[in-house]
XYZ file of C-alpha atoms in Angstrom:
751
model
C 67.813 -77.253 -30.855
C 68.668 -76.077 -34.376
C 65.566 -77.919 -35.694
C 63.422 -76.273 -32.999
C 64.775 -72.849 -33.898
C 64.207 -73.498 -37.573
C 60.640 -74.625 -37.024
C 59.938 -71.702 -34.661
C 61.359 -69.232 -37.162
C 59.233 -70.730 -39.916
C 56.074 -70.518 -37.789
C 56.785 -66.916 -36.874
C 57.477 -66.090 -40.482
C 54.224 -67.728 -41.679
C 52.325 -65.969 -38.880
C 53.780 -62.622 -39.822
C 52.931 -63.242 -43.486
C 49.334 -64.259 -42.615
C 48.881 -61.247 -40.344
C 50.311 -58.882 -42.971
C 48.043 -60.384 -45.591
C 45.063 -60.277 -43.261
C 45.703 -56.646 -42.508
C 45.629 -55.806 -46.186
C 42.449 -57.824 -46.836
C 40.665 -56.529 -43.722
C 41.623 -52.934 -44.510
C 40.391 -53.286 -48.045
C 37.228 -55.250 -47.693
C 36.183 -55.868 -44.133
C 36.562 -52.667 -42.186
C 33.228 -50.892 -42.098
C 32.076 -47.968 -40.059
C 28.545 -49.250 -39.426
C 27.441 -45.796 -40.540
C 29.338 -44.017 -37.774
C 31.332 -41.805 -40.087
C 28.300 -41.006 -42.240
C 26.544 -39.090 -39.494
C 26.359 -35.459 -40.551
C 26.282 -34.080 -37.016
C 27.126 -30.516 -38.031
C 23.845 -30.124 -39.961
C 21.296 -29.252 -37.263
C 17.741 -28.270 -38.148
C 17.161 -26.741 -34.710
C 20.299 -24.624 -34.246
C 23.044 -22.998 -36.297
C 25.515 -23.170 -33.406
C 25.116 -26.685 -32.026
C 25.961 -30.045 -33.584
C 22.919 -32.269 -33.742
C 22.462 -35.137 -31.348
C 22.283 -38.691 -32.625
C 20.126 -41.129 -30.641
C 21.062 -44.782 -30.308
C 17.527 -45.466 -29.163
C 17.485 -43.782 -25.732
C 16.722 -40.168 -24.841
C 19.693 -37.796 -25.051
C 20.292 -35.479 -22.133
C 22.211 -32.246 -22.345
C 23.861 -31.401 -25.668
C 26.078 -33.149 -28.191
C 29.362 -34.395 -26.760
C 32.276 -32.365 -28.089
C 36.012 -33.249 -28.015
C 38.810 -30.913 -28.927
C 42.538 -31.735 -29.046
C 42.056 -35.067 -27.299
C 39.901 -33.924 -24.371
C 36.304 -32.841 -23.758
C 35.486 -29.190 -24.507
C 33.724 -29.046 -21.142
C 34.131 -31.391 -18.140
C 30.365 -31.903 -18.125
C 27.873 -31.816 -20.972
C 25.845 -29.594 -18.686
C 26.108 -26.255 -16.895
C 28.929 -24.554 -18.884
C 27.691 -26.090 -22.130
C 30.486 -27.275 -24.495
C 29.013 -25.757 -27.623
C 29.401 -22.302 -26.120
C 33.194 -22.531 -26.278
C 33.465 -24.533 -29.519
C 32.594 -24.126 -33.143
C 33.374 -26.020 -36.321
C 35.370 -23.971 -38.743
C 38.757 -22.989 -40.102
C 40.393 -23.003 -36.661
C 40.302 -26.824 -36.837
C 42.553 -29.090 -38.861
C 39.960 -31.896 -38.718
C 36.431 -32.588 -37.428
C 34.963 -36.081 -37.373
C 32.403 -38.255 -35.671
C 33.449 -40.690 -32.897
C 31.323 -43.832 -32.560
C 29.803 -45.425 -29.445
C 32.648 -47.863 -28.709
C 35.405 -45.241 -28.679
C 33.206 -42.973 -26.595
C 32.683 -45.801 -24.114
C 36.448 -46.076 -23.706
C 37.296 -42.363 -23.807
C 34.406 -40.863 -21.863
C 32.619 -43.756 -20.158
C 29.284 -43.179 -21.927
C 27.802 -44.923 -24.954
C 26.939 -42.223 -27.461
C 28.211 -40.343 -30.480
C 30.530 -37.338 -30.214
C 32.271 -34.778 -32.377
C 36.081 -35.012 -32.277
C 38.172 -32.103 -33.516
C 41.818 -30.984 -33.592
C 43.031 -27.393 -33.725
C 44.842 -25.989 -36.722
C 48.590 -25.724 -36.036
C 51.116 -24.095 -38.301
C 52.534 -26.110 -41.154
C 55.558 -25.615 -43.425
C 54.150 -22.655 -45.305
C 51.954 -19.611 -44.896
C 48.250 -20.407 -45.023
C 45.189 -18.218 -44.655
C 41.462 -18.964 -44.697
C 38.472 -16.742 -44.179
C 34.789 -17.663 -44.499
C 31.966 -15.125 -44.509
C 28.364 -16.316 -44.131
C 25.082 -14.447 -44.123
C 21.420 -15.457 -44.261
C 18.288 -13.627 -45.218
C 17.226 -13.116 -41.592
C 20.239 -10.936 -40.950
C 22.813 -13.352 -39.553
C 26.459 -12.543 -40.251
C 29.371 -14.851 -39.373
C 33.080 -14.406 -39.969
C 35.510 -17.298 -39.482
C 39.222 -16.697 -40.150
C 42.590 -18.333 -39.601
C 46.158 -17.555 -40.562
C 49.086 -19.872 -39.824
C 52.721 -19.519 -40.633
C 56.130 -20.981 -39.757
C 58.396 -18.532 -37.903
C 61.686 -20.481 -38.188
C 63.547 -23.381 -36.634
C 60.468 -25.552 -36.433
C 58.335 -22.951 -34.668
C 54.941 -21.910 -35.966
C 52.034 -19.607 -35.142
C 48.326 -20.039 -35.871
C 45.779 -17.331 -35.095
C 41.994 -17.747 -35.483
C 38.916 -15.660 -34.811
C 35.212 -16.320 -35.153
C 32.238 -13.933 -34.813
C 28.584 -14.811 -35.134
C 25.970 -12.056 -35.011
C 22.482 -13.568 -35.333
C 19.223 -11.708 -34.652
C 17.310 -14.989 -35.144
C 14.419 -15.631 -37.498
C 11.941 -14.473 -34.843
C 13.480 -11.104 -34.062
C 13.031 -10.150 -30.393
C 12.337 -6.654 -29.095
C 14.194 -7.440 -25.858
C 17.587 -7.819 -27.589
C 19.242 -6.910 -30.835
C 20.976 -10.294 -31.260
C 19.764 -13.660 -30.021
C 23.337 -14.932 -30.516
C 26.357 -12.692 -30.215
C 29.461 -14.861 -30.306
C 33.153 -13.934 -30.273
C 36.077 -16.381 -30.274
C 39.773 -15.559 -30.236
C 42.354 -18.361 -30.564
C 46.146 -18.451 -30.785
C 48.386 -21.513 -31.094
C 52.161 -21.658 -30.778
C 53.695 -24.915 -32.077
C 57.099 -26.546 -32.372
C 58.106 -29.370 -34.734
C 61.407 -31.258 -34.379
C 63.357 -34.327 -35.341
C 62.186 -34.301 -38.973
C 58.512 -34.054 -37.993
C 58.553 -36.962 -35.555
C 57.763 -34.644 -32.678
C 55.239 -31.870 -32.498
C 54.007 -29.774 -29.558
C 51.438 -27.010 -29.337
C 50.220 -24.503 -26.771
C 46.758 -23.148 -27.557
C 44.835 -20.350 -25.859
C 41.249 -19.490 -26.600
C 38.911 -16.874 -25.153
C 35.228 -17.084 -25.990
C 32.263 -14.865 -25.154
C 28.974 -16.475 -26.081
C 25.652 -14.680 -25.569
C 22.519 -16.638 -26.343
C 18.897 -15.749 -25.719
C 17.213 -19.096 -25.855
C 13.872 -18.485 -27.577
C 12.627 -21.304 -29.768
C 8.971 -21.434 -28.700
C 5.631 -20.573 -30.195
C 1.905 -21.328 -29.786
C -0.110 -23.612 -32.064
C -3.313 -25.655 -31.993
C -2.837 -29.329 -31.251
C -5.698 -30.798 -33.338
C -5.761 -34.133 -31.574
C -4.831 -36.402 -34.480
C -1.115 -35.644 -34.288
C -1.301 -32.605 -36.498
C -0.987 -28.938 -35.581
C -2.557 -25.807 -37.015
C -1.591 -22.134 -36.646
C -3.051 -20.362 -33.636
C -4.504 -16.940 -34.334
C -2.282 -16.506 -37.343
C 0.955 -17.012 -35.393
C 3.881 -18.021 -37.625
C 6.222 -20.453 -35.938
C 9.846 -19.416 -36.258
C 8.914 -15.999 -37.623
C 6.759 -14.237 -35.033
C 7.969 -13.138 -31.594
C 6.585 -15.062 -28.603
C 8.440 -13.241 -25.863
C 7.429 -10.025 -24.091
C 9.624 -7.041 -24.855
C 10.800 -7.008 -21.232
C 14.572 -6.829 -21.165
C 15.164 -7.435 -17.442
C 15.460 -10.571 -15.340
C 14.161 -10.232 -11.777
C 14.797 -13.160 -9.475
C 15.164 -14.090 -5.806
C 18.811 -15.003 -5.434
C 18.862 -18.518 -4.012
C 22.222 -17.792 -2.337
C 21.415 -14.539 -0.547
C 17.624 -14.391 -0.399
C 17.685 -10.898 -1.932
C 15.806 -9.741 -5.005
C 18.157 -9.084 -7.905
C 17.785 -7.640 -11.385
C 19.914 -8.194 -14.485
C 19.807 -6.950 -18.032
C 18.637 -9.779 -20.289
C 21.901 -9.780 -22.241
C 24.026 -9.937 -19.083
C 21.847 -12.776 -17.786
C 22.652 -14.977 -20.788
C 26.399 -14.678 -21.299
C 29.241 -17.185 -21.062
C 32.875 -16.056 -20.685
C 35.381 -18.876 -21.016
C 39.186 -19.186 -21.084
C 40.776 -22.386 -22.414
C 44.456 -23.342 -22.412
C 45.408 -26.569 -24.217
C 48.784 -28.290 -24.441
C 49.527 -30.982 -27.012
C 52.531 -33.246 -27.408
C 52.925 -35.955 -30.056
C 56.062 -37.946 -30.732
C 56.514 -40.952 -33.025
C 59.499 -43.261 -32.915
C 60.922 -45.091 -35.954
C 59.370 -48.302 -34.641
C 55.891 -46.798 -35.009
C 55.414 -46.284 -31.273
C 53.617 -43.024 -30.629
C 53.184 -40.983 -27.432
C 50.424 -38.373 -27.220
C 50.012 -36.087 -24.203
C 47.056 -33.679 -23.923
C 46.386 -31.256 -21.105
C 43.629 -28.661 -20.779
C 42.700 -25.972 -18.291
C 39.319 -24.307 -18.468
C 38.071 -21.316 -16.531
C 34.460 -20.613 -17.395
C 31.476 -18.765 -15.988
C 27.922 -19.050 -17.298
C 24.895 -16.857 -16.735
C 21.792 -18.377 -18.338
C 18.159 -17.410 -18.003
C 16.161 -20.218 -19.584
C 12.449 -19.544 -20.261
C 10.866 -23.023 -20.520
C 7.218 -22.888 -21.577
C 4.708 -24.570 -19.270
C 0.977 -24.864 -19.718
C -1.472 -22.439 -21.324
C -4.507 -21.731 -19.149
C -7.699 -19.689 -19.404
C -8.018 -17.120 -16.593
C -10.919 -15.028 -15.319
C -11.082 -11.645 -13.632
C -10.784 -13.417 -10.273
C -7.471 -15.062 -11.207
C -5.442 -11.968 -10.326
C -3.837 -11.236 -13.715
C -3.454 -7.643 -14.901
C -1.501 -5.610 -17.396
C 1.299 -3.432 -16.082
C -1.113 -0.434 -15.977
C -3.463 -2.350 -13.670
C -6.084 -3.275 -16.294
C -7.625 -6.659 -15.439
C -6.726 -9.402 -17.938
C -8.895 -12.327 -18.915
C -8.148 -14.949 -21.574
C -5.290 -17.295 -22.265
C -2.072 -17.071 -20.265
C 1.221 -18.685 -21.181
C 3.095 -19.687 -18.038
C 6.869 -19.912 -18.224
C 9.268 -21.379 -15.759
C 12.427 -19.234 -15.667
C 15.646 -20.851 -14.417
C 18.394 -18.352 -13.749
C 21.781 -20.160 -13.661
C 24.876 -18.677 -12.130
C 27.365 -21.429 -12.728
C 31.077 -21.962 -13.119
C 33.627 -24.580 -14.207
C 37.328 -24.554 -13.280
C 38.714 -27.788 -14.694
C 42.023 -29.410 -15.441
C 42.152 -32.553 -17.574
C 45.232 -34.464 -18.676
C 45.842 -37.700 -20.479
C 48.810 -39.664 -21.835
C 48.257 -42.173 -24.633
C 50.706 -44.715 -26.037
C 49.909 -46.517 -29.281
C 51.792 -49.041 -31.327
C 51.798 -52.152 -33.469
C 53.215 -55.563 -32.773
C 56.275 -56.677 -34.718
C 54.213 -59.189 -36.664
C 51.637 -56.461 -37.580
C 48.820 -58.545 -36.130
C 48.023 -56.176 -33.264
C 47.386 -52.439 -33.062
C 47.153 -51.444 -29.436
C 46.772 -48.415 -27.271
C 47.006 -47.631 -23.538
C 45.968 -44.395 -21.861
C 45.903 -42.860 -18.408
C 43.782 -39.772 -17.530
C 43.407 -37.528 -14.520
C 40.613 -34.996 -14.501
C 39.797 -32.461 -11.799
C 36.774 -30.166 -11.818
C 35.808 -27.454 -9.350
C 32.233 -26.427 -10.199
C 29.066 -25.035 -8.783
C 25.785 -23.256 -9.433
C 23.235 -21.058 -7.814
C 20.089 -21.682 -9.822
C 17.166 -19.465 -8.953
C 13.689 -20.048 -10.317
C 10.478 -18.131 -10.804
C 7.311 -18.219 -12.919
C 5.868 -15.506 -15.131
C 2.881 -15.163 -17.403
C 2.232 -13.439 -20.705
C -0.376 -13.237 -23.469
C -0.742 -16.051 -26.003
C -0.248 -14.085 -29.220
C 2.301 -12.476 -31.471
C 4.321 -9.809 -29.647
C 2.766 -10.666 -26.264
C 2.657 -8.384 -23.301
C 3.920 -9.540 -19.940
C 1.215 -10.002 -17.296
C 1.335 -9.326 -13.561
C -0.064 -11.808 -11.054
C -1.342 -10.087 -7.932
C 0.733 -7.058 -8.917
C 4.009 -8.914 -9.428
C 5.764 -9.532 -12.713
C 7.071 -12.879 -11.420
C 6.051 -15.280 -8.668
C 6.588 -18.686 -7.065
C 10.227 -17.865 -6.428
C 12.564 -20.811 -5.909
C 9.893 -23.466 -5.424
C 12.432 -25.333 -7.492
C 16.031 -24.194 -7.042
C 19.502 -25.730 -7.307
C 22.720 -25.292 -5.418
C 26.007 -27.142 -5.264
C 29.668 -26.133 -4.812
C 32.278 -28.846 -4.912
C 34.988 -30.835 -6.595
C 35.039 -33.959 -8.731
C 38.088 -36.144 -9.377
C 38.412 -38.759 -12.066
C 41.337 -41.112 -12.468
C 40.972 -43.709 -15.152
C 42.936 -45.978 -17.426
C 41.999 -47.706 -20.658
C 43.503 -50.164 -23.063
C 42.442 -51.585 -26.405
C 43.746 -53.897 -29.065
C 42.874 -54.571 -32.721
C 43.817 -58.061 -33.791
C 43.934 -59.190 -37.426
C 43.656 -62.888 -36.662
C 43.766 -64.087 -40.260
C 42.576 -63.077 -43.705
C 38.960 -63.487 -42.656
C 38.707 -62.595 -38.951
C 39.217 -59.233 -37.218
C 38.769 -58.661 -33.490
C 38.738 -55.505 -31.380
C 38.484 -55.274 -27.608
C 39.032 -52.707 -24.891
C 38.435 -51.918 -21.264
C 38.266 -48.833 -19.080
C 38.376 -48.560 -15.294
C 37.594 -45.277 -13.536
C 37.821 -44.043 -9.954
C 35.313 -41.204 -9.301
C 35.202 -39.009 -6.228
C 32.684 -36.200 -5.719
C 32.607 -33.963 -2.691
C 31.302 -30.564 -1.761
C 28.311 -28.754 -0.316
C 24.633 -28.775 -1.311
C 21.201 -28.331 0.248
C 19.705 -31.818 0.046
C 16.739 -33.490 1.765
C 18.818 -35.006 4.567
C 17.800 -31.852 6.473
C 14.125 -30.872 6.809
C 14.881 -27.195 6.412
C 16.217 -27.756 2.926
C 12.760 -28.577 1.468
C 12.093 -26.237 -1.468
C 9.162 -23.908 -1.080
C 7.986 -20.570 -2.425
C 10.550 -18.005 -1.304
C 13.282 -20.559 -0.539
C 16.879 -19.409 -0.231
C 20.062 -20.635 1.392
C 19.874 -17.652 3.755
C 16.631 -18.934 5.347
C 16.639 -19.977 8.951
C 16.843 -23.787 9.181
C 18.606 -24.290 5.826
C 21.692 -26.435 6.213
C 24.421 -26.725 3.594
C 25.159 -30.403 3.946
C 28.587 -31.763 3.086
C 28.802 -34.812 0.825
C 31.687 -37.043 -0.231
C 31.199 -40.174 -2.299
C 33.501 -42.429 -4.242
C 32.654 -44.943 -6.939
C 34.264 -47.212 -9.515
C 32.973 -47.033 -13.077
C 33.927 -49.355 -15.862
C 33.448 -49.858 -19.599
C 34.087 -52.949 -21.730
C 33.878 -53.182 -25.503
C 34.318 -55.969 -28.030
C 33.872 -56.215 -31.809
C 34.318 -58.866 -34.444
C 34.125 -59.034 -38.234
C 34.275 -62.181 -40.275
C 34.594 -62.217 -44.085
C 32.514 -64.911 -45.711
C 33.728 -63.843 -49.125
C 35.724 -60.804 -50.154
C 33.650 -57.697 -49.398
C 30.821 -59.569 -47.652
C 30.573 -60.923 -44.141
C 29.287 -60.704 -40.585
C 30.012 -58.156 -37.901
C 28.961 -57.656 -34.295
C 29.868 -55.477 -31.352
C 29.072 -55.193 -27.669
C 29.617 -52.277 -25.323
C 28.773 -51.747 -21.663
C 29.511 -48.816 -19.417
C 28.461 -47.765 -15.922
C 28.184 -44.280 -14.490
C 27.256 -42.914 -11.091
C 25.798 -39.603 -9.938
C 28.130 -36.730 -10.737
C 28.616 -33.413 -8.987
C 25.800 -31.579 -10.756
C 23.264 -34.224 -9.617
C 23.629 -32.948 -6.029
C 22.113 -29.547 -6.823
C 18.468 -30.523 -6.337
C 16.542 -30.997 -3.118
C 16.662 -34.785 -3.417
C 19.938 -36.442 -2.539
C 21.023 -38.277 -5.703
C 21.064 -42.016 -6.006
C 24.298 -43.832 -5.260
C 23.271 -46.826 -7.386
C 25.136 -47.495 -10.595
C 23.512 -46.667 -13.947
C 24.732 -49.340 -16.412
C 24.132 -49.156 -20.152
C 24.410 -52.140 -22.529
C 24.615 -51.761 -26.303
C 24.669 -54.599 -28.825
C 24.525 -54.531 -32.576
C 25.262 -57.145 -35.193
C 24.488 -58.113 -38.761
C 26.030 -58.104 -42.219
C 28.320 -55.812 -44.194
C 28.754 -55.572 -47.942
C 31.463 -53.468 -49.504
C 32.613 -53.155 -53.082
C 33.387 -50.552 -55.689
C 29.975 -48.962 -55.667
C 28.379 -49.712 -52.314
C 29.387 -49.738 -48.641
C 26.450 -51.188 -46.694
C 25.764 -52.458 -43.196
C 22.518 -53.905 -41.885
C 22.295 -54.655 -38.204
C 19.971 -55.540 -35.368
C 20.540 -53.221 -32.392
C 19.633 -53.365 -28.729
C 20.358 -50.798 -25.996
C 19.251 -50.695 -22.383
C 19.915 -48.496 -19.368
C 19.097 -48.952 -15.683
C 18.415 -46.322 -13.027
C 18.120 -43.477 -15.504
C 17.644 -40.133 -13.746
C 15.158 -37.536 -14.983
C 13.795 -34.321 -13.540
C 10.661 -33.736 -15.635
C 8.320 -30.778 -15.361
C 4.912 -32.136 -14.321
C 1.808 -30.047 -14.210
C -0.798 -30.370 -11.486
C -4.087 -28.531 -10.956
C -4.046 -27.217 -7.379
C -6.865 -28.306 -5.098
C -6.232 -25.399 -2.743
C -4.375 -22.081 -2.595
C -0.591 -22.437 -2.338
C 1.422 -19.254 -1.985
C 0.653 -16.843 -4.841
C -1.232 -19.478 -6.739
C -4.994 -20.074 -6.378
C -6.861 -23.345 -6.385
C -7.621 -24.463 -9.922
C -4.374 -23.030 -11.321
C -1.701 -25.346 -12.731
C 1.582 -25.551 -10.913
C 4.941 -26.696 -12.298
C 6.315 -29.579 -10.321
C 9.825 -31.010 -10.656
C 11.249 -33.965 -8.797
C 13.818 -36.653 -9.735
C 12.553 -40.004 -11.065
C 14.547 -43.229 -11.601
C 13.586 -45.867 -14.158
C 14.918 -48.318 -16.740
C 14.724 -48.139 -20.536
C 15.333 -50.532 -23.440
C 15.156 -50.295 -27.238
C 15.255 -53.037 -29.868
C 15.889 -51.888 -33.434
C 17.141 -52.556 -36.914
C 19.551 -50.177 -38.713
C 20.627 -50.244 -42.362
C 23.212 -47.778 -43.603
C 24.534 -47.528 -47.149
C 26.896 -45.263 -49.057
C 26.222 -45.804 -52.775
C 28.509 -44.596 -55.578
C 26.896 -45.698 -58.850
C 28.989 -43.409 -61.083
C 31.979 -41.144 -60.591
C 31.045 -37.986 -58.743
C 27.677 -39.241 -57.475
C 27.339 -40.285 -53.831
C 24.087 -41.345 -52.224
C 23.895 -41.924 -48.471
C 20.820 -43.779 -47.208
C 20.070 -44.772 -43.628
C 16.941 -46.497 -42.398
C 16.128 -47.197 -38.762
C 13.235 -49.061 -37.157
C 13.110 -49.378 -33.361
C 10.831 -49.882 -30.379
C 11.920 -47.635 -27.444
C 10.229 -48.575 -24.113
C 10.246 -47.446 -20.497
C 10.910 -50.239 -17.997
C 10.233 -50.332 -14.249
C 8.894 -46.806 -14.287
C 6.465 -46.153 -11.426
C 6.190 -42.782 -9.687
C 4.174 -41.396 -6.756
C 4.663 -37.623 -6.793
C 3.360 -35.451 -3.939
C 2.329 -31.999 -5.086
C 2.444 -28.675 -3.245
C -1.151 -28.975 -2.092
C -0.371 -32.296 -0.412
C -2.008 -34.472 -3.084
C -0.163 -37.753 -3.854
C -0.854 -39.683 -7.035
C 0.533 -42.917 -8.496
C 1.474 -43.534 -12.130
C 2.932 -46.536 -13.967
C 4.651 -45.889 -17.302
C 6.218 -49.354 -17.640
C 6.285 -50.563 -21.273
C 5.100 -47.184 -22.597
C 6.920 -45.836 -25.632
C 9.621 -43.330 -24.690
C 8.521 -39.777 -25.444
C 10.184 -37.656 -28.171
C 11.677 -40.698 -29.937
C 10.582 -41.873 -33.374
C 10.127 -45.547 -34.159
C 11.097 -44.993 -37.774
C 13.837 -42.719 -39.147
C 15.041 -42.296 -42.689
C 17.963 -40.269 -44.061
C 18.568 -39.709 -47.781
C 21.601 -37.634 -48.757
C 22.631 -37.520 -52.450
C 25.458 -35.331 -53.711
C 26.927 -34.926 -57.227
C 30.256 -33.346 -58.093
C 31.099 -32.301 -61.627
C 33.883 -29.981 -62.650
C 34.082 -27.172 -60.110
C 30.489 -27.701 -59.013
C 28.886 -29.793 -56.288
C 25.136 -30.130 -55.724
C 23.788 -31.836 -52.601
C 20.546 -32.570 -50.729
C 19.794 -34.011 -47.294
C 16.360 -35.180 -46.147
C 15.607 -36.747 -42.783
C 12.238 -38.227 -41.850
C 11.146 -38.807 -38.232
C 7.959 -40.735 -37.656
C 5.404 -39.815 -34.982
C 6.614 -39.036 -31.474
C 4.622 -39.311 -28.280
C 4.170 -36.069 -26.340
C 3.371 -37.505 -22.912
C 4.445 -40.531 -20.936
C 0.997 -42.093 -21.017
C 1.267 -42.218 -24.868
C -2.212 -40.743 -25.245
C -0.978 -37.825 -27.367
C 1.511 -37.637 -30.221
C 2.933 -35.490 -33.006
C 2.790 -36.774 -36.591
C 6.010 -37.457 -38.498
C 8.048 -34.617 -39.971
C 10.826 -33.978 -42.484
C 14.018 -32.007 -41.992
C 15.459 -30.919 -45.345
C 18.625 -29.209 -46.463
C 20.269 -28.531 -49.803
C 22.984 -26.533 -51.457
C 25.277 -25.722 -54.358
C 29.052 -25.338 -54.002
C 31.222 -23.690 -56.669
C 35.015 -23.398 -56.715
C 36.025 -20.460 -58.895
C 39.748 -21.113 -58.557
C 42.289 -22.366 -56.032
C 41.646 -19.354 -53.869
C 37.932 -18.567 -54.009
C 34.793 -20.659 -53.611
C 31.105 -20.086 -52.892
C 28.274 -21.984 -51.251
C 24.539 -21.351 -51.378
C 22.544 -23.433 -48.896
C 18.917 -23.749 -47.869
C 17.666 -24.956 -44.459
C 14.129 -26.432 -44.260
C 13.500 -26.532 -47.990
C 9.918 -27.699 -47.463
C 9.337 -24.954 -44.868
C 7.840 -27.474 -42.470
C 6.800 -26.059 -39.115
C 8.530 -28.821 -37.225
C 6.446 -28.299 -34.119
C 7.541 -30.442 -31.185
C 7.644 -30.339 -27.451
C 5.337 -31.433 -24.694
C 2.081 -30.522 -22.990
C 3.129 -30.389 -19.321
C -0.483 -30.311 -18.231
C -1.056 -33.551 -20.171
C 2.008 -35.550 -19.224
C 0.020 -37.633 -16.804
C -3.400 -37.806 -18.529
C -4.862 -40.946 -20.127
C -7.977 -39.460 -21.763
C -6.911 -37.434 -24.838
C -10.372 -36.128 -25.681
C -9.966 -32.939 -23.585
C -6.890 -32.055 -25.664
C -8.668 -31.942 -29.019
C -8.063 -28.503 -30.582
C -5.890 -27.706 -27.562
C -3.787 -24.537 -27.622
C -0.253 -25.320 -26.540
C 3.304 -23.970 -26.998
C 6.317 -25.954 -28.079
C 9.603 -25.789 -29.909
C 10.129 -25.582 -33.644
C 12.908 -26.178 -36.161
C 14.445 -23.337 -38.099
C 12.093 -21.936 -40.787
C 13.033 -21.790 -44.472
C 16.473 -20.120 -44.395
C 18.775 -19.133 -47.265
C 22.513 -18.968 -46.448
C 25.366 -17.826 -48.616
C 29.078 -18.400 -47.830
C 32.203 -17.048 -49.479
C 35.459 -18.898 -48.779
C 38.899 -17.394 -49.455
C 41.956 -19.660 -49.119
C 45.598 -18.567 -49.491
C 48.405 -21.118 -49.601
């Protein structure tokens, strides 16, 4: 027995030594981020308020995923948008990027996210204030002060204000963004810093007039030219009409709102944090969050541009007949809310032999949410400072031919576990699993009842409309696994696999069509080499991602063959209906952080991929009764580039830092038939930072250095066409990136 104990002790000792050695080697030479931490998500060419979205090779729906203090900023990435109650600034202790595998475990989706933690009080008084302005008239103030108040207690107070008229100043409103955040955090530290708790309250009021459109000439070869001298991003492409008139889908009554009131979010957040670490290294983290939010949004999506005659029924407000080009817009007026409570408890630790780093977590999330989404169309001139047009004497028409309604609850109960295993000095393994129970229930107006069919003038108050009850439960799961193997020190192989399933959530029930109950699985695989030494950290990998039963509600355009409601035969109608299809993308990604000399860092990322639709056949039936069939299988996915390149050098010397960022996106197809496309474009940024002393620093930044127009978007009227010849020198409207913008920031820090 003594011999057995001696041998056993020796084996355990050797194992512990090997694991300890392996941990040091792996930490020094094998661990690589695969470029996940190099993603500069806070530098967005399209918006100053939103983090940019990073595609893994499939289209991205909604907005960037945002986490704060261990939980999502919003229960959904839709409806009460997360970026409207979050901003990156001095109110946060840290902000970082979370990669696809951790998101698969934490959220059940395979994507990138932004993870942030609020600033809590430390051991001394601290104060920070940033003031930013740009040459278009934007002013932003971001401030925080934190202080201990005795016996381990501390207080942190933050405020943020953004007043932005936009580069294309609008007559309908003084500020396109008018944002106000107020945040207070009370914290307690005890047991020599082993325990820390915080209670955080935030109120945010976020007004946003979403106007990022303009007209241009689509030449036909992928390029665009200015239309009638219109300057994208500078000129106004919205009538100076400051009212929203809509047929309330809930009551059937005509309503009117001021444009500012129709685009405001008011949100209360209360977060609770608890962290405690034992001497053994075991750590318990508990996060709980209550959100009470309401969102009014009036979203003016551009549809087709058409030529109208005197017989078309368009006039100016004074009754003068209008002929010429008309921009049609589909206005969706959202009246939505989210009342959510989300809580998790996470336990992390290491094995005694230091071979394993594990975590286990349990979450319960509850969300009460709903929306009344009314819809209408309107028309205006195609020019700078356009005038709104009346159709048959009305400023808007085709009320609620597409409308949404749901009111319900969603419950999520899930658990996850993961383990990092340093097997030996060469091999590192990581695996995890997540199992979720999902229940959605509530009321909607779906197609299980004939009276719920959407039509011009539809409302829930109509005779024959039935608010159907729904209740569905599903199990979702996610599984991840990674491996790295060192061939020699600093060079080796790595691979990872992630899979996650989702089912229709509460907001999918808002449309006429009852949502699918089929699972929507995503698979993501990447693998290749890594190389890490004193001057380079490089990964080069083959990637593959696929998704089944993807849901989309595109806006299709159809030329009417007969009169339908207010619209005449020959006019284009906007048609929206859910489609389900598969997608898959094969690619190659190389990411490198190069440090040739002290102070100089160069980040380079190069992506080649082939994104394709799979099993995508549709047979839409339009309002005039016409049914058509289309097959987009193996077509390139729209709005995704096959080649992307990022080059980001920065150089720090003394108190100065100079940096540049350039991103290239190759051509993107405009329509699902792949007959039309936009040429490639660059997104460029740059800046100079200077620290005067320990208290004061300055930054001068430029957005869109090359002043590229960045035109993008779609031609709804062309989404289904196969012959591109009729769209040569075609006048269309689309989105654009921010024009050349100079920003200056002053930062004051007191410690």
